[in-house]
XYZ file of C-alpha atoms in Angstrom:
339
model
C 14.199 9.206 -23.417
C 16.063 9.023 -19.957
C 12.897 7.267 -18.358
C 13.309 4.386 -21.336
C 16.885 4.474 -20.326
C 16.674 4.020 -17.042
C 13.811 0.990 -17.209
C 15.760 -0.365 -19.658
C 19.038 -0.498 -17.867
C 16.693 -1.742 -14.656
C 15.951 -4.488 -16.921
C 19.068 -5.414 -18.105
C 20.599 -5.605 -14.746
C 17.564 -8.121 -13.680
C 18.328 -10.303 -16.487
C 21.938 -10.942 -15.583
C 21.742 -9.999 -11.895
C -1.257 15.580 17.334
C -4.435 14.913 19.568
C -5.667 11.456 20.753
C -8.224 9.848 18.598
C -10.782 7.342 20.014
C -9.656 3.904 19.864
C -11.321 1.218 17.260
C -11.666 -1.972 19.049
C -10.476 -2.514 22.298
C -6.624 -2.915 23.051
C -7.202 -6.315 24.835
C -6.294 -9.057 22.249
C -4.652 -9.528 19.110
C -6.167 -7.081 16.175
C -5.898 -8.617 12.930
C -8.264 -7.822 10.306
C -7.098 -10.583 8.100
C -7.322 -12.790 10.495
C -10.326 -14.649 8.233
C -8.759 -13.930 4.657
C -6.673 -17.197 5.021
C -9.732 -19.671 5.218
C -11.669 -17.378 2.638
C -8.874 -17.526 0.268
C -8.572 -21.249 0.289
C -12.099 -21.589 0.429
C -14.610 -19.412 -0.983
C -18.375 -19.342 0.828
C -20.894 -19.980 -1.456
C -22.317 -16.873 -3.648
C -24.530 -16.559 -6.721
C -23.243 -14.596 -9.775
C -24.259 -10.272 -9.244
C -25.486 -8.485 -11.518
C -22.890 -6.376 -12.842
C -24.195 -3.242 -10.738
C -24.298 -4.767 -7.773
C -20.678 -6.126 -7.599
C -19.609 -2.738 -9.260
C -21.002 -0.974 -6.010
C -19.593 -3.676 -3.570
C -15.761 -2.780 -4.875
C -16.216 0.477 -4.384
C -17.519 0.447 -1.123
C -14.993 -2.208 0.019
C -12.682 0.084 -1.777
C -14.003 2.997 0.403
C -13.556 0.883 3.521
C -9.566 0.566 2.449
C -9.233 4.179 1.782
C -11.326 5.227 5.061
C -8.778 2.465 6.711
C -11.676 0.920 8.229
C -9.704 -2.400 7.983
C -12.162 -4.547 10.020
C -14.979 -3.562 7.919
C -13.066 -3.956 5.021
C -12.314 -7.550 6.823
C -15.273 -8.943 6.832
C -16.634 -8.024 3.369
C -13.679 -9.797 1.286
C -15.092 -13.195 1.749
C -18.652 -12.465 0.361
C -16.842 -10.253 -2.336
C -14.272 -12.653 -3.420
C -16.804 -15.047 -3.465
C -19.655 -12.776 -5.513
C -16.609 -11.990 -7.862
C -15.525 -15.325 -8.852
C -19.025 -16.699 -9.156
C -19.676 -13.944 -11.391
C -16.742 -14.411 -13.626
C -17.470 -18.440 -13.817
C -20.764 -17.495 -14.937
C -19.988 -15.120 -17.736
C -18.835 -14.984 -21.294
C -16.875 -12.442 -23.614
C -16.864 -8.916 -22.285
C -19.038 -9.195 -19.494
C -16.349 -11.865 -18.032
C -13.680 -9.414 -18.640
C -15.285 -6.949 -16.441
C -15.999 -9.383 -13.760
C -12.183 -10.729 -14.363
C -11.535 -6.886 -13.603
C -13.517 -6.776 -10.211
C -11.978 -9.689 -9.295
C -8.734 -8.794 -9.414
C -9.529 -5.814 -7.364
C -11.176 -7.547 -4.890
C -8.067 -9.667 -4.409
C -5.925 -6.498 -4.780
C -7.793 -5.171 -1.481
C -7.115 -8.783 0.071
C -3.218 -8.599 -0.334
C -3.589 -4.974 0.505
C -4.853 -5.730 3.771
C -3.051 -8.989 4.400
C 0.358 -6.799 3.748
C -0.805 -4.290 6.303
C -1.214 -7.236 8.974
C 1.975 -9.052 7.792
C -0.341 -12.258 7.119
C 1.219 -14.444 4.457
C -2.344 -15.017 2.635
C -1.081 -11.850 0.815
C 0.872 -14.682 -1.815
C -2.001 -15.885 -2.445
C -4.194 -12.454 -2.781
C -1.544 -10.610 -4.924
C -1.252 -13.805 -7.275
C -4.680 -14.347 -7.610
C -5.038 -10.436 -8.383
C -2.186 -10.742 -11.394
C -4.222 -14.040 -12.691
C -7.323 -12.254 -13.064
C -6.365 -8.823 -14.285
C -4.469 -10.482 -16.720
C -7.696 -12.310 -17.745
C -9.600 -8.775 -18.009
C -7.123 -7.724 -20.650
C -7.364 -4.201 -18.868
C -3.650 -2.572 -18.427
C -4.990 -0.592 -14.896
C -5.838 -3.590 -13.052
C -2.673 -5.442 -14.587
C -0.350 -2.591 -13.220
C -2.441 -2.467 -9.656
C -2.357 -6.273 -9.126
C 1.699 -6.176 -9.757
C 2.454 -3.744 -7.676
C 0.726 -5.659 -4.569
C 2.423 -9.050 -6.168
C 5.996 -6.698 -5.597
C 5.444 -5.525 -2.149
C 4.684 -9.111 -1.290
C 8.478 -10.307 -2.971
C 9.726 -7.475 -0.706
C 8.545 -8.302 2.221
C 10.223 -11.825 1.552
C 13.822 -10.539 0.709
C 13.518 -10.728 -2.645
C 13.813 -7.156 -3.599
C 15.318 -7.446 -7.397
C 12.611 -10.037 -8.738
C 10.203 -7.404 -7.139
C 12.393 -4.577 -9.041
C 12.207 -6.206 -12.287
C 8.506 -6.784 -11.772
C 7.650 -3.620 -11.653
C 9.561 -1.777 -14.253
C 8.633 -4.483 -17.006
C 5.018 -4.095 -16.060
C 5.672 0.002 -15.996
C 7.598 -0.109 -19.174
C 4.289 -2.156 -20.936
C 2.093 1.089 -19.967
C 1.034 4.112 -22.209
C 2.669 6.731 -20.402
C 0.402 9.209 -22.777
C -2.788 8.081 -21.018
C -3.572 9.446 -17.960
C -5.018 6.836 -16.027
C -2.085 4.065 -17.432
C 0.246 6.965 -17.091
C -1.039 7.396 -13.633
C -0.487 3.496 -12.891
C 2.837 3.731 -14.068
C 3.877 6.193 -12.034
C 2.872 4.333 -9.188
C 4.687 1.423 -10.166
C 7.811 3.415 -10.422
C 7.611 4.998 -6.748
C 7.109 1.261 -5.575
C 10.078 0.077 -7.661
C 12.361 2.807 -5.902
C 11.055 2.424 -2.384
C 12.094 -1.923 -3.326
C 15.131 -0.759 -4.891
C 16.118 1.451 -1.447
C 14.929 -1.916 0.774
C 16.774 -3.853 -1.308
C 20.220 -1.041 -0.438
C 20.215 0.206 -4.220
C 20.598 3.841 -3.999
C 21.447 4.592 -7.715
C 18.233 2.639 -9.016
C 15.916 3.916 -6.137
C 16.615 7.550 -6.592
C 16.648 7.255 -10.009
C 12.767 5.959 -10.533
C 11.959 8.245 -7.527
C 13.120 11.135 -9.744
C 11.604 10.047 -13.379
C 8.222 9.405 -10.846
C 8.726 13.117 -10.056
C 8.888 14.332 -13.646
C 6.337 11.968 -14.661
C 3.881 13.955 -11.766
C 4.936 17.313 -12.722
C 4.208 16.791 -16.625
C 0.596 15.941 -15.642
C -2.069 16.953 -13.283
C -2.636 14.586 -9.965
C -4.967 12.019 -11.136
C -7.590 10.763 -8.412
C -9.454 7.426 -8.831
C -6.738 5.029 -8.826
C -7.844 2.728 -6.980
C -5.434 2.486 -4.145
C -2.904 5.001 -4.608
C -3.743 8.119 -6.194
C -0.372 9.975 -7.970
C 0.908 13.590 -7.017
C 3.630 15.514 -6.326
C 2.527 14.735 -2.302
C 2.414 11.319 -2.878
C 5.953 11.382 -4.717
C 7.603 13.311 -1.534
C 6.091 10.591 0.924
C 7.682 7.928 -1.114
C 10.794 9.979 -1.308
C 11.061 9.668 2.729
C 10.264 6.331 2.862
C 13.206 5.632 0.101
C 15.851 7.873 1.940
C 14.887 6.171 5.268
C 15.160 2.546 3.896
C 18.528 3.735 2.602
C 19.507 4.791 5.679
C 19.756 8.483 5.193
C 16.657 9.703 6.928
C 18.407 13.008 7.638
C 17.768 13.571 4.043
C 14.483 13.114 4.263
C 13.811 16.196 6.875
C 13.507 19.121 4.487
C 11.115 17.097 2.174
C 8.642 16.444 5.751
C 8.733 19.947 5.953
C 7.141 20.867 2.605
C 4.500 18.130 3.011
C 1.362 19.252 3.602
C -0.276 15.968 4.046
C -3.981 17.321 5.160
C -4.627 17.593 1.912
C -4.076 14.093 0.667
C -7.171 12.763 -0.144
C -7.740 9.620 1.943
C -7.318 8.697 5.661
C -4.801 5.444 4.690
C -2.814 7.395 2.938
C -2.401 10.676 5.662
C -1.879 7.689 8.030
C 0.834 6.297 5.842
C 2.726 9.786 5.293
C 2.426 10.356 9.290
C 3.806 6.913 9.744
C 7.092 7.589 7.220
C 7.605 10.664 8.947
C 7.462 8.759 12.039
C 10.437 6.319 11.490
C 12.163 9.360 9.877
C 12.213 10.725 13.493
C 12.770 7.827 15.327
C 15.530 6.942 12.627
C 17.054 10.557 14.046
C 16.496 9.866 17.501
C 14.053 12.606 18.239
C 11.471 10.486 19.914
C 9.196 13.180 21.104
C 8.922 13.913 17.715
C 8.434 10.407 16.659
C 5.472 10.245 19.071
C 3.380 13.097 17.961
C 3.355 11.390 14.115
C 2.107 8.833 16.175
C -0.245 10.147 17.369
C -0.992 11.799 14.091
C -1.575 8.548 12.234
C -4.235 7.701 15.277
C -5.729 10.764 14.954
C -6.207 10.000 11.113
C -7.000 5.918 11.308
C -7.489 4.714 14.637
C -7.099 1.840 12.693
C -3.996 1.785 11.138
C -1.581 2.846 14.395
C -2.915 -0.894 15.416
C -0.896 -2.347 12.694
C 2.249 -5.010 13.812
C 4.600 -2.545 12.224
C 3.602 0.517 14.340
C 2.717 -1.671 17.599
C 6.656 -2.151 16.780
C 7.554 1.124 16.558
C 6.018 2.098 19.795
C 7.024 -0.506 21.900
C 10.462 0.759 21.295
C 9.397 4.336 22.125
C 7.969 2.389 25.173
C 11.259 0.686 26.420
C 13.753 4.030 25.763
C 15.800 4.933 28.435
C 14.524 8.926 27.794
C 10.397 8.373 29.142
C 8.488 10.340 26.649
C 5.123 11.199 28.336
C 2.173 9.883 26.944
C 3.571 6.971 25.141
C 2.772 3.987 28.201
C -0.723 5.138 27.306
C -0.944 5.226 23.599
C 0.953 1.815 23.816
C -2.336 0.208 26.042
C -5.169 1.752 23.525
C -3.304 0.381 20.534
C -1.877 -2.908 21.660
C 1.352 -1.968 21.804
C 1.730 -2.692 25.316
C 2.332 -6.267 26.640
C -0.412 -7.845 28.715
């Protein structure tokens, strides 16, 4: 009842308001992924419909690529997928277009995934083409995944309450009984607090971090999501991203310690907690501390520490009057450090 209650008043208000890893890719140049999503996106290369096997097994290894955060691979295998996806879809009637409608979408859910992680705008386009064609599968999973890539994109732009509202109505639509739309749900709601704390709302983000919780404890963790898997880990690394964004990262301390993040179950997200705890630290000033999270997310995607946001993060470990040893190095292998 207090989980309808607190969507419901969500709505409402919308409506009138370690060690050293080796390095992937050399440090000299620019390292963006997505760099070729933008052209793709715009305009597909020429494919031939798959057989539905075939594109089944090129999601899930492009899907593996994402959760591996082997983001170049994952790069260049978007275009040919996007492109097998939609030819596929074109080419097919009645339920057998409704699965390819569902492929589709999370093909272009992996596009705005990695577009978001390079802060490339061709994630509009991804995450809207995602919502389009999930809605077309009629399927509620890939409905709730392509919003909640369409919401992080509205963040990103300022516009935090749209991306609220989003994600609560599409939450609210789910079977919470049903553990894979259950499990969708829940990570809508840890998205919608983590928007709401961006976005300076403290009430709204701690209250769908804590109905998340409950939601987490009433079931067992449920793997094969297809991005984000749902557990009580997952729930404490959203709850230090949400007290950091709210500016209270000294909350956020005595959660880090009960992680145990070697046992999440993919490399983007153990990169992702390490990161979170990261800013947490540098949020508190303890930049030695900072820099071994660091060096944690390298040590878990090589990848991933490459990103703009965490080339940002050490470049202002770099330029710190207090010289933390190490860090002029780890800024040249991950192109952090200005040529």
């Amino acid at each position: 009842m207090r989980r309808r209650e607190l969507l419901t008043g969500v709505l409402a208000a919308g409506a009138t308001a370690v060690v050293s890893a080796t390095p992937v890719d050399a440090a000299s140049g620019p390292f963006d992924p997505a760099a070729g999503l933008e052209d793709a996106l715009f305009r597909l290369p020429s494919a031939a419909p798959a057989p539905p096997a075939r594109l089944v097994q090129q999601t899930a290894a492009a899907r593996l690529d994402f959760r591996a955060a082997r983001y170049t691979s994952l790069g260049r295998a978007l275009p040919g997928l996007l492109a097998a996806a939609s030819a596929t879809r074109d080419a097919s009637r009645g339920r057998a277009r409704e699965q390819a409608s569902m492929m589709l979408a999370r093909a272009y859910v992996l596009a705005a995934e990695l577009a978001l992680k390079q802060h490339n705008d061709a994630a509009w386009v991804a995450a809207d083409r995602a919502l389009t064609a999930a809605r077309a599968s009629g399927h509620p999973v890939p409905i709730g995944e392509s919003s909640r890539v369409l919401a992080i994109t509205m963040r990103r732009s300022g516009r935090c309450p749209a991306a609220v509202r989003l994600l609560t109505q599409e939450a609210a639509d789910l079977d919470v009984g049903q553990s894979p739309t259950g499990a969708v749900r829940t990570t809508l709601m840890l998205t919608a607090a983590y928007t709401a704390a961006t976005g300076r709302d403290r009430a709204t983000a701690l209250g769908l971090l804590d109905e998340a919780q409950e939601e987490t404890e009433r079931r067992r963790s449920v793997p094969g999501l297809f991005t984000v898997d749902v557990s009580r880990t997952q729930v404490d690394v959203y709850r230090i991203g949400v007290l950091n964004a709210l500016g209270t990262p000294d909350e956020g301390v005595k959660v880090a310690a009960r992680l145990n993040i070697d046992r999440m179950p993919t490399a983007e997200r153990r990169a992702r907690a390490w990161t979170d705890t990261a800013r947490m630290w540098h949020a508190l000033g303890d930049q030695s501390q900072t820099f071994a999270a660091l060096r944690k997310v390298e040590q878990e995607a090589p990848q991933e520490v490459r990103r703009p946001a965490l080339r940002a993060l050490t470049a202002d470990l770099l330029y710190l009057p207090a010289r933390v040893p190490g860090v002029r190095e780890f800024a040249a292998r991950t192109g952090a450090l200005p040529s």
